PDB file of C-alpha atoms in Angstrom:
ATOM      1  CA  LEU A   1       0.000   0.000   0.000  1.00  0.00           C
ATOM      2  CA  SER A   2       1.125   3.523  -0.720  1.00  0.00           C
ATOM      3  CA  VAL A   3       1.753   5.878   2.190  1.00  0.00           C
ATOM      4  CA  TYR A   4       1.488   9.638   1.905  1.00  0.00           C
ATOM      5  CA  THR A   5       2.576  12.141   4.531  1.00  0.00           C
ATOM      6  CA  GLU A   6       2.697  15.913   4.510  1.00  0.00           C
ATOM      7  CA  ASP A   7       6.488  16.119   4.252  1.00  0.00           C
ATOM      8  CA  ASN A   8       9.819  14.383   4.787  1.00  0.00           C
ATOM      9  CA  GLU A   9       9.747  14.991   8.544  1.00  0.00           C
ATOM     10  CA  GLY A  10       6.407  13.205   8.778  1.00  0.00           C
ATOM     11  CA  ARG A  11       7.647  10.374   6.575  1.00  0.00           C
ATOM     12  CA  LEU A  12      10.701   9.844   8.805  1.00  0.00           C
ATOM     13  CA  PHE A  13       8.542   9.893  11.920  1.00  0.00           C
ATOM     14  CA  VAL A  14       5.920   7.458  10.597  1.00  0.00           C
ATOM     15  CA  ARG A  15       8.582   5.046   9.315  1.00  0.00           C
ATOM     16  CA  SER A  16      10.195   5.039  12.748  1.00  0.00           C
ATOM     17  CA  LEU A  17       6.897   4.583  14.587  1.00  0.00           C
ATOM     18  CA  LEU A  18       5.740   1.556  12.623  1.00  0.00           C
ATOM     19  CA  ASP A  19       6.575  -1.972  13.699  1.00  0.00           C
ATOM     20  CA  SER A  20       8.903  -3.658  11.204  1.00  0.00           C
ATOM     21  CA  LYS A  21       6.186  -6.130  10.108  1.00  0.00           C
ATOM     22  CA  LEU A  22       3.969  -3.211   9.133  1.00  0.00           C
ATOM     23  CA  LYS A  23       6.664  -0.927   7.766  1.00  0.00           C
ATOM     24  CA  ASN A  24       7.670  -3.531   5.193  1.00  0.00           C
ATOM     25  CA  LYS A  25       4.108  -3.660   3.833  1.00  0.00           C
ATOM     26  CA  PHE A  26       4.078  -0.006   2.787  1.00  0.00           C
ATOM     27  CA  LEU A  27       5.591   2.033  -0.012  1.00  0.00           C
ATOM     28  CA  PHE A  28       6.463   5.499   1.293  1.00  0.00           C
ATOM     29  CA  HIS A  29       6.269   8.129  -1.424  1.00  0.00           C
ATOM     30  CA  ASP A  30       8.917  10.838  -1.321  1.00  0.00           C
ATOM     31  CA  ILE A  31       6.567  13.695  -2.042  1.00  0.00           C
ATOM     32  CA  ALA A  32       5.409  16.673  -0.002  1.00  0.00           C
ATOM     33  CA  ILE A  33       1.685  17.382  -0.139  1.00  0.00           C
ATOM     34  CA  GLY A  34       0.189  19.772   2.380  1.00  0.00           C
ATOM     35  CA  CYS A  35      -2.466  18.721   4.840  1.00  0.00           C
ATOM     36  CA  SER A  36      -5.294  20.672   3.217  1.00  0.00           C
ATOM     37  CA  GLU A  37      -4.388  19.297  -0.212  1.00  0.00           C
ATOM     38  CA  LEU A  38      -4.352  15.713   1.068  1.00  0.00           C
ATOM     39  CA  ILE A  39      -7.760  16.208   2.686  1.00  0.00           C
ATOM     40  CA  ALA A  40      -9.102  17.781  -0.535  1.00  0.00           C
ATOM     41  CA  LEU A  41      -7.936  14.718  -2.514  1.00  0.00           C
ATOM     42  CA  ALA A  42     -10.121  12.486  -0.314  1.00  0.00           C
ATOM     43  CA  LYS A  43     -13.089  14.847  -0.440  1.00  0.00           C
ATOM     44  CA  HIS A  44     -12.840  14.899  -4.247  1.00  0.00           C
ATOM     45  CA  LYS A  45     -12.735  11.089  -4.220  1.00  0.00           C
ATOM     46  CA  VAL A  46      -9.386  10.721  -5.992  1.00  0.00           C
ATOM     47  CA  PRO A  47      -9.018   6.899  -5.972  1.00  0.00           C
ATOM     48  CA  THR A  48      -5.275   6.852  -5.280  1.00  0.00           C
ATOM     49  CA  PHE A  49      -5.879   8.641  -1.995  1.00  0.00           C
ATOM     50  CA  LEU A  50      -8.793   6.478  -0.836  1.00  0.00           C
ATOM     51  CA  ALA A  51      -8.996   3.102   0.847  1.00  0.00           C
ATOM     52  CA  PRO A  52      -8.018   0.408   0.195  1.00  0.00           C
ATOM     53  CA  TYR A  53      -5.216   1.698  -2.034  1.00  0.00           C
ATOM     54  CA  SER A  54      -3.373   4.036   0.295  1.00  0.00           C
ATOM     55  CA  LEU A  55      -2.703   5.192   3.802  1.00  0.00           C
ATOM     56  CA  VAL A  56      -2.470   8.916   4.517  1.00  0.00           C
ATOM     57  CA  VAL A  57      -0.830   9.976   7.772  1.00  0.00           C
ATOM     58  CA  LEU A  58      -1.049  13.620   8.735  1.00  0.00           C
ATOM     59  CA  ASP A  59       0.689  15.511  11.508  1.00  0.00           C
ATOM     60  CA  GLY A  60      -0.999  15.463  14.906  1.00  0.00           C
ATOM     61  CA  ASP A  61      -2.137  19.063  14.489  1.00  0.00           C
ATOM     62  CA  ALA A  62      -4.565  17.891  11.757  1.00  0.00           C
ATOM     63  CA  ARG A  63      -6.528  15.623  14.107  1.00  0.00           C
ATOM     64  CA  LYS A  64      -9.595  17.867  14.284  1.00  0.00           C
ATOM     65  CA  ALA A  65      -9.805  18.078  10.466  1.00  0.00           C
ATOM     66  CA  VAL A  66      -9.434  14.305  10.053  1.00  0.00           C
ATOM     67  CA  ASP A  67     -11.933  13.513  12.802  1.00  0.00           C
ATOM     68  CA  SER A  68     -14.494  15.828  11.219  1.00  0.00           C
ATOM     69  CA  MET A  69     -14.286  14.232   7.764  1.00  0.00           C
ATOM     70  CA  ARG A  70     -17.519  12.524   6.749  1.00  0.00           C
ATOM     71  CA  TRP A  71     -16.278   9.185   5.425  1.00  0.00           C
ATOM     72  CA  LYS A  72     -19.781   7.896   4.649  1.00  0.00           C
ATOM     73  CA  THR A  73     -20.416  10.971   2.493  1.00  0.00           C
ATOM     74  CA  ILE A  74     -17.111  10.406   0.719  1.00  0.00           C
ATOM     75  CA  GLY A  75     -18.162   6.780   0.272  1.00  0.00           C
ATOM     76  CA  ALA A  76     -14.922   5.334   1.560  1.00  0.00           C
ATOM     77  CA  GLN A  77     -13.389   3.613   4.526  1.00  0.00           C
ATOM     78  CA  LYS A  78     -11.291   5.873   6.705  1.00  0.00           C
ATOM     79  CA  ASN A  79      -7.686   5.709   5.530  1.00  0.00           C
ATOM     80  CA  TYR A  80      -6.538   9.049   6.934  1.00  0.00           C
ATOM     81  CA  PHE A  81      -4.814   8.928  10.316  1.00  0.00           C
ATOM     82  CA  CYS A  82      -2.818  11.336  12.436  1.00  0.00           C
ATOM     83  CA  MET A  83       0.515  10.816  14.108  1.00  0.00           C
ATOM     84  CA  PRO A  84       0.487  10.731  17.893  1.00  0.00           C
ATOM     85  CA  GLY A  85       0.264  14.056  19.671  1.00  0.00           C
ATOM     86  CA  ASP A  86      -1.412  17.254  18.607  1.00  0.00           C
ATOM     87  CA  VAL A  87       1.505  19.038  16.933  1.00  0.00           C
ATOM     88  CA  SER A  88       3.917  18.468  14.047  1.00  0.00           C
ATOM     89  CA  PRO A  89       6.663  15.831  14.413  1.00  0.00           C
ATOM     90  CA  GLU A  90       9.238  18.625  14.640  1.00  0.00           C
ATOM     91  CA  ARG A  91       7.383  20.124  17.591  1.00  0.00           C
ATOM     92  CA  LEU A  92       6.890  16.705  19.231  1.00  0.00           C
ATOM     93  CA  LEU A  93      10.637  16.143  19.231  1.00  0.00           C
ATOM     94  CA  ALA A  94      11.435  19.719  20.269  1.00  0.00           C
ATOM     95  CA  ASP A  95       8.969  19.448  23.177  1.00  0.00           C
ATOM     96  CA  MET A  96      10.511  16.168  24.287  1.00  0.00           C
ATOM     97  CA  LEU A  97      14.111  17.339  23.984  1.00  0.00           C
ATOM     98  CA  ASN A  98      13.382  20.622  25.731  1.00  0.00           C
ATOM     99  CA  SER A  99      11.818  18.727  28.634  1.00  0.00           C
ATOM    100  CA  LEU A 100      14.812  16.406  29.082  1.00  0.00           C
ATOM    101  CA  SER A 101      17.263  17.144  31.839  1.00  0.00           C
ATOM    102  CA  ASP A 102      20.675  18.412  30.779  1.00  0.00           C
ATOM    103  CA  TYR A 103      21.964  15.169  32.309  1.00  0.00           C
ATOM    104  CA  ASP A 104      19.660  12.739  30.529  1.00  0.00           C
ATOM    105  CA  ASP A 105      21.530   9.828  28.925  1.00  0.00           C
ATOM    106  CA  PHE A 106      20.067  10.811  25.538  1.00  0.00           C
ATOM    107  CA  TRP A 107      22.654  13.571  25.098  1.00  0.00           C
ATOM    108  CA  ASP A 108      25.606  11.219  25.615  1.00  0.00           C
ATOM    109  CA  HIS A 109      23.948   8.577  23.443  1.00  0.00           C
ATOM    110  CA  VAL A 110      23.786  11.010  20.512  1.00  0.00           C
ATOM    111  CA  GLY A 111      27.450  11.987  20.856  1.00  0.00           C
ATOM    112  CA  PRO A 112      30.077  13.233  23.289  1.00  0.00           C
ATOM    113  CA  ASP A 113      29.742  16.857  22.152  1.00  0.00           C
ATOM    114  CA  TYR A 114      25.959  16.889  21.770  1.00  0.00           C
ATOM    115  CA  THR A 115      24.106  18.703  24.534  1.00  0.00           C
ATOM    116  CA  LYS A 116      20.792  20.445  25.010  1.00  0.00           C
ATOM    117  CA  GLN A 117      22.625  23.706  24.371  1.00  0.00           C
ATOM    118  CA  VAL A 118      23.940  22.403  21.028  1.00  0.00           C
ATOM    119  CA  CYS A 119      20.478  21.097  20.138  1.00  0.00           C
ATOM    120  CA  PHE A 120      18.882  24.528  20.568  1.00  0.00           C
ATOM    121  CA  ARG A 121      21.928  26.634  19.628  1.00  0.00           C
ATOM    122  CA  ASP A 122      20.808  27.822  16.176  1.00  0.00           C
ATOM    123  CA  TYR A 123      17.057  27.763  16.814  1.00  0.00           C
ATOM    124  CA  THR A 124      15.601  28.420  20.228  1.00  0.00           C
ATOM    125  CA  TYR A 125      12.802  26.253  21.534  1.00  0.00           C
ATOM    126  CA  GLU A 126      10.525  29.294  21.444  1.00  0.00           C
ATOM    127  CA  GLU A 127      11.273  29.862  17.725  1.00  0.00           C
ATOM    128  CA  ILE A 128      10.559  26.219  16.942  1.00  0.00           C
ATOM    129  CA  VAL A 129       7.225  26.352  18.741  1.00  0.00           C
ATOM    130  CA  ARG A 130       6.211  29.635  17.108  1.00  0.00           C
ATOM    131  CA  ASP A 131       7.437  29.232  13.519  1.00  0.00           C
ATOM    132  CA  ARG A 132       6.744  26.130  11.381  1.00  0.00           C
ATOM    133  CA  ILE A 133       9.490  27.006   8.872  1.00  0.00           C
ATOM    134  CA  LYS A 134      12.104  27.417  11.607  1.00  0.00           C
ATOM    135  CA  ALA A 135      10.889  24.162  13.172  1.00  0.00           C
ATOM    136  CA  LYS A 136      11.561  22.344   9.900  1.00  0.00           C
ATOM    137  CA  GLN A 137      14.953  24.016   9.540  1.00  0.00           C
ATOM    138  CA  TRP A 138      15.841  23.050  13.115  1.00  0.00           C
ATOM    139  CA  PHE A 139      14.716  19.443  12.570  1.00  0.00           C
ATOM    140  CA  ASN A 140      16.782  19.090   9.401  1.00  0.00           C
ATOM    141  CA  SER A 141      19.833  20.703  11.033  1.00  0.00           C
ATOM    142  CA  GLN A 142      19.719  18.038  13.766  1.00  0.00           C
ATOM    143  CA  LEU A 143      19.724  15.036  11.416  1.00  0.00           C
ATOM    144  CA  GLU A 144      23.530  14.964  11.340  1.00  0.00           C
ATOM    145  CA  TYR A 145      23.448  14.300  15.098  1.00  0.00           C
ATOM    146  CA  TRP A 146      20.375  12.100  15.341  1.00  0.00           C
ATOM    147  CA  GLY A 147      21.539   9.574  12.779  1.00  0.00           C
ATOM    148  CA  LYS A 148      19.970   8.192   9.672  1.00  0.00           C
ATOM    149  CA  SER A 149      16.254   8.935   9.600  1.00  0.00           C
ATOM    150  CA  SER A 150      16.562  10.819  12.930  1.00  0.00           C
ATOM    151  CA  VAL A 151      16.424   7.452  14.642  1.00  0.00           C
ATOM    152  CA  LYS A 152      18.122   8.490  17.900  1.00  0.00           C
ATOM    153  CA  ALA A 153      15.663  11.264  18.708  1.00  0.00           C
ATOM    154  CA  ILE A 154      12.580   9.342  17.583  1.00  0.00           C
ATOM    155  CA  THR A 155      13.691   6.242  19.497  1.00  0.00           C
ATOM    156  CA  LYS A 156      13.883   8.326  22.663  1.00  0.00           C
ATOM    157  CA  TRP A 157      10.420   9.752  21.958  1.00  0.00           C
ATOM    158  CA  LYS A 158       9.084   6.211  21.449  1.00  0.00           C
ATOM    159  CA  GLN A 159      10.587   5.080  24.771  1.00  0.00           C
ATOM    160  CA  LEU A 160       8.802   7.927  26.552  1.00  0.00           C
ATOM    161  CA  ASN A 161       5.491   7.398  24.708  1.00  0.00           C
ATOM    162  CA  THR A 162       5.002   3.636  24.449  1.00  0.00           C
ATOM    163  CA  ASP A 163       1.205   3.774  24.785  1.00  0.00           C
ATOM    164  CA  ALA A 164       0.860   6.276  21.928  1.00  0.00           C
ATOM    165  CA  VAL A 165       3.175   4.191  19.729  1.00  0.00           C
ATOM    166  CA  GLU A 166       1.234   0.995  20.461  1.00  0.00           C
ATOM    167  CA  GLU A 167      -2.102   2.682  19.752  1.00  0.00           C
ATOM    168  CA  PHE A 168      -0.801   4.132  16.469  1.00  0.00           C
ATOM    169  CA  ASN A 169       0.510   0.730  15.346  1.00  0.00           C
ATOM    170  CA  SER A 170      -2.756  -0.941  16.318  1.00  0.00           C
ATOM    171  CA  GLN A 171      -4.793   1.526  14.234  1.00  0.00           C
ATOM    172  CA  ILE A 172      -2.517   1.202  11.221  1.00  0.00           C
ATOM    173  CA  LYS A 173      -2.408  -2.599  11.475  1.00  0.00           C
ATOM    174  CA  GLU A 174      -6.207  -2.788  11.613  1.00  0.00           C
ATOM    175  CA  TYR A 175      -6.495  -0.544   8.553  1.00  0.00           C
ATOM    176  CA  TYR A 176      -3.782  -2.444   6.646  1.00  0.00           C
ATOM    177  CA  ASN A 177      -5.381  -5.832   7.316  1.00  0.00           C
ATOM    178  CA  SER A 178      -8.829  -4.668   6.221  1.00  0.00           C
ATOM    179  CA  SER A 179      -7.319  -3.245   3.021  1.00  0.00           C
ATOM    180  CA  ALA A 180      -5.187  -6.350   2.471  1.00  0.00           C
ATOM    181  CA  LYS A 181      -8.312  -8.546   2.510  1.00  0.00           C
ATOM    182  CA  VAL A 182      -9.943  -6.402  -0.183  1.00  0.00           C
ATOM    183  CA  ILE A 183      -6.990  -6.231  -2.558  1.00  0.00           C
ATOM    184  CA  GLY A 184      -5.426  -9.618  -1.880  1.00  0.00           C
ATOM    185  CA  LEU A 185      -2.333  -8.777   0.153  1.00  0.00           C
ATOM    186  CA  THR A 186      -0.854 -10.814   2.992  1.00  0.00           C
ATOM    187  CA  ILE A 187      -2.338 -10.021   6.388  1.00  0.00           C
ATOM    188  CA  VAL A 188      -0.082  -8.952   9.265  1.00  0.00           C
ATOM    189  CA  GLU A 189      -0.503 -11.097  12.380  1.00  0.00           C
TER     190      GLU A 189
END
């Protein structure tokens, strides 16, 4: 099944959240389509963006828009989901990192010279919270420290938010399996 997210940051976050059994069942498209455009594609009944052919995962700040969609009116099964939380993935990570103690083992795990001060050196936490563009710039500037696909930071977030990760995987697994039955794909146990 095809997976669409709003941007690269969302794609990295969703890939890291998914269990490996699920992750391997999806094709992540390297394309940036804004939240309102993705919602419009469903409302206009564009088949590629409807169940059972795709999964659309929006940032947590789109939850109200997704929850208010009238799937029966659209004539489709719900295939739009939101990432955990109620903000963008950049903000989720910034919130988590800002709340960590200066002495948390995360900083040493990332690297001997990586500290909270280095993390927020070029972009303050306040700028990240206030400005979506600066949040994206901050996120992308941290990738050199966080490792391929920002795995170090997202792994820490997952450790601190196990219930949200389990719930997200459960929702996506349920959707995948219902779609797999319709289009003849292997079900995930």
